[in-house]
C-alpha cells in the first residue's frame, strides 16, 4: 500500500472522533453523516484552527444539512443528460465522465452530494467501458473531463488504463482531470503519478481550492510537481457562506493561487443542492467579489463568475455592469467607477439592416 493510501485509511469517518479533540457533541451529527458520508483526511483536519472556521465548515457535518430550503437533489439535471451511466453530455463538443465514486474528503457543499460516496453511485469497469464506447461513437467530442468523485483516488494503474483508452481515440484532443487531491490529500501527487500523467498530454488539471489557508507548503509542493510536468493548472472555487464570502479572502486566495502557478478558472455561485442551503450567498455578493478583483489585482487572478443553470442549461457567466450603454457612443465604467466614452465604428449597411430587423422582432 502506498503512503497516501495509508493516510486515506487514517481519515475520520464519523463525528464521534470530534469529541476528544474539539469537545463537540457528536450525536446530532451522526444522523447527518448517515445521510451524507463523512471523510476527512488527517492532513485536512490538521488545517482546522477552530470549530466552525472555513476549513471546518467544508469538512465537518452540520445539522443544517438536514434543512430543505430551495434545493433539490440533482438541480443540474445531470441524470437526465446522461446518455450512458456516469457520463454527462451537455455541451456540443465535450463530456463530463465520472470515473470514481469516492473522494478523499466529502465536502459538505458538494454538488453531487446526492450520490458521491454512496451506494447508488455505481461505477464499475462496465460503466467505464460504456462511457469510452460512447466517446468513440461520438467524434464531435474533442474534450473529456474526468470527474467523480475524485479520479485521483483511483490507483495509477486504473487511471492509466482509462487515459490510454482515451488517447487511442483520435477525435479526443484534450483530457482534463478535476480533482481536489492537492487540497485534501496532497501526498497523493507522487512522482510516479506525475510521470504517468505526463505521458498523456495535452492533459489539464482543474483543482479546487476554496480558501487561502488551504495553500500550505504541502499543497504547494503537490502543485509544483504537476506544473513541472507541464500540466496546465486551473482552479474552480465555489462561493460559500462562512468560508470565502468576502472580497479580501477571495483576493488573497486568487493571488496565492497564481503564486503557486494555478490560474483561477471559475468562481461558482453555489448550486441549489439539497443539504447545502446554508452555504448559499446572494448572486450580488459574487458580483461584488468580481468587482473587487478586476482592476484591483492581476487580471490573471480573476476567474469567470458563473451560475450553473438549474435544469442543465450549463454555465452562464455573470459580470458586473461595466457597459453602461451601446450606440454611436459606447459608455463604459472602469474598475474605479469612473465613466469613459468610446466612439463606436459605423455599422456596415448589412449590419444596419440586421439591427432594424432585430428591433422589429
Ligand atoms: C462544467 C462542465 C463542462 C465543462 O465546461 P467548460 O466551460 O468547458 O469548462 C462540461 N460538461 C459538464 C456537464 C459540465 O458541468
Ligand atoms: S472532492 Fe469534489 S466531488 Fe468530492 S465531495 Fe468534494 S466537491 Fe464533491
PDB file of N, CA and C in Angstrom, residues 2 18 28 40 42 49 77 80 99 103 174 223 268 276 283 301 331 333 340:
ATOM      1  N   UNK A   2       0.477   2.231  -0.811  1.00  0.00           N
ATOM      2  CA  UNK A   2       1.276   3.464  -0.876  1.00  0.00           C
ATOM      3  C   UNK A   2       1.007   4.344   0.344  1.00  0.00           C
ATOM      4  N   UNK A  18     -14.728  13.648  16.877  1.00  0.00           N
ATOM      5  CA  UNK A  18     -14.541  15.088  17.110  1.00  0.00           C
ATOM      6  C   UNK A  18     -14.606  15.448  18.587  1.00  0.00           C
ATOM      7  N   UNK A  28     -25.982  14.806  17.384  1.00  0.00           N
ATOM      8  CA  UNK A  28     -26.824  15.335  16.292  1.00  0.00           C
ATOM      9  C   UNK A  28     -26.172  15.180  14.913  1.00  0.00           C
ATOM     10  N   UNK A  40     -12.694  12.862   6.419  1.00  0.00           N
ATOM     11  CA  UNK A  40     -11.746  13.974   6.486  1.00  0.00           C
ATOM     12  C   UNK A  40     -10.357  13.379   6.673  1.00  0.00           C
ATOM     13  N   UNK A  42      -6.422  13.137   7.721  1.00  0.00           N
ATOM     14  CA  UNK A  42      -5.680  13.731   8.843  1.00  0.00           C
ATOM     15  C   UNK A  42      -5.033  15.055   8.433  1.00  0.00           C
ATOM     16  N   UNK A  49      -8.351  25.355  12.565  1.00  0.00           N
ATOM     17  CA  UNK A  49      -7.806  26.096  13.710  1.00  0.00           C
ATOM     18  C   UNK A  49      -8.818  26.240  14.825  1.00  0.00           C
ATOM     19  N   UNK A  77     -29.786  18.598 -13.454  1.00  0.00           N
ATOM     20  CA  UNK A  77     -30.330  17.566 -14.353  1.00  0.00           C
ATOM     21  C   UNK A  77     -29.234  16.693 -14.960  1.00  0.00           C
ATOM     22  N   UNK A  80     -30.599  13.308 -16.215  1.00  0.00           N
ATOM     23  CA  UNK A  80     -31.343  13.450 -17.473  1.00  0.00           C
ATOM     24  C   UNK A  80     -30.403  13.544 -18.678  1.00  0.00           C
ATOM     25  N   UNK A  99     -15.493   8.766 -13.253  1.00  0.00           N
ATOM     26  CA  UNK A  99     -14.756   7.502 -13.265  1.00  0.00           C
ATOM     27  C   UNK A  99     -14.446   6.973 -11.863  1.00  0.00           C
ATOM     28  N   UNK A 103     -14.353  10.084  -2.786  1.00  0.00           N
ATOM     29  CA  UNK A 103     -13.438  11.220  -2.648  1.00  0.00           C
ATOM     30  C   UNK A 103     -12.607  11.027  -1.400  1.00  0.00           C
ATOM     31  N   UNK A 174      -8.324  16.877 -26.089  1.00  0.00           N
ATOM     32  CA  UNK A 174      -7.911  17.362 -24.777  1.00  0.00           C
ATOM     33  C   UNK A 174      -8.517  16.488 -23.685  1.00  0.00           C
ATOM     34  N   UNK A 223       1.307  20.839  -6.159  1.00  0.00           N
ATOM     35  CA  UNK A 223       1.017  21.639  -7.350  1.00  0.00           C
ATOM     36  C   UNK A 223       2.287  21.827  -8.178  1.00  0.00           C
ATOM     37  N   UNK A 268     -17.826  29.672  -8.838  1.00  0.00           N
ATOM     38  CA  UNK A 268     -19.205  29.204  -8.993  1.00  0.00           C
ATOM     39  C   UNK A 268     -20.121  29.800  -7.942  1.00  0.00           C
ATOM     40  N   UNK A 276     -27.342  21.734   1.175  1.00  0.00           N
ATOM     41  CA  UNK A 276     -26.256  22.728   1.125  1.00  0.00           C
ATOM     42  C   UNK A 276     -26.765  24.172   1.201  1.00  0.00           C
ATOM     43  N   UNK A 283     -26.366  36.283  -5.300  1.00  0.00           N
ATOM     44  CA  UNK A 283     -25.599  36.474  -6.530  1.00  0.00           C
ATOM     45  C   UNK A 283     -24.882  37.833  -6.476  1.00  0.00           C
ATOM     46  N   UNK A 301      -5.572  36.782 -12.097  1.00  0.00           N
ATOM     47  CA  UNK A 301      -6.134  36.261 -10.848  1.00  0.00           C
ATOM     48  C   UNK A 301      -7.660  36.297 -10.834  1.00  0.00           C
ATOM     49  N   UNK A 331     -20.748  53.826 -23.670  1.00  0.00           N
ATOM     50  CA  UNK A 331     -20.440  54.400 -22.359  1.00  0.00           C
ATOM     51  C   UNK A 331     -20.017  53.276 -21.413  1.00  0.00           C
ATOM     52  N   UNK A 333     -17.821  51.976 -17.716  1.00  0.00           N
ATOM     53  CA  UNK A 333     -17.383  52.319 -16.365  1.00  0.00           C
ATOM     54  C   UNK A 333     -16.140  51.496 -16.068  1.00  0.00           C
ATOM     55  N   UNK A 340     -16.179  56.350 -18.926  1.00  0.00           N
ATOM     56  CA  UNK A 340     -15.378  56.596 -20.127  1.00  0.00           C
ATOM     57  C   UNK A 340     -16.261  56.408 -21.341  1.00  0.00           C
TER      58      UNK A 340
END
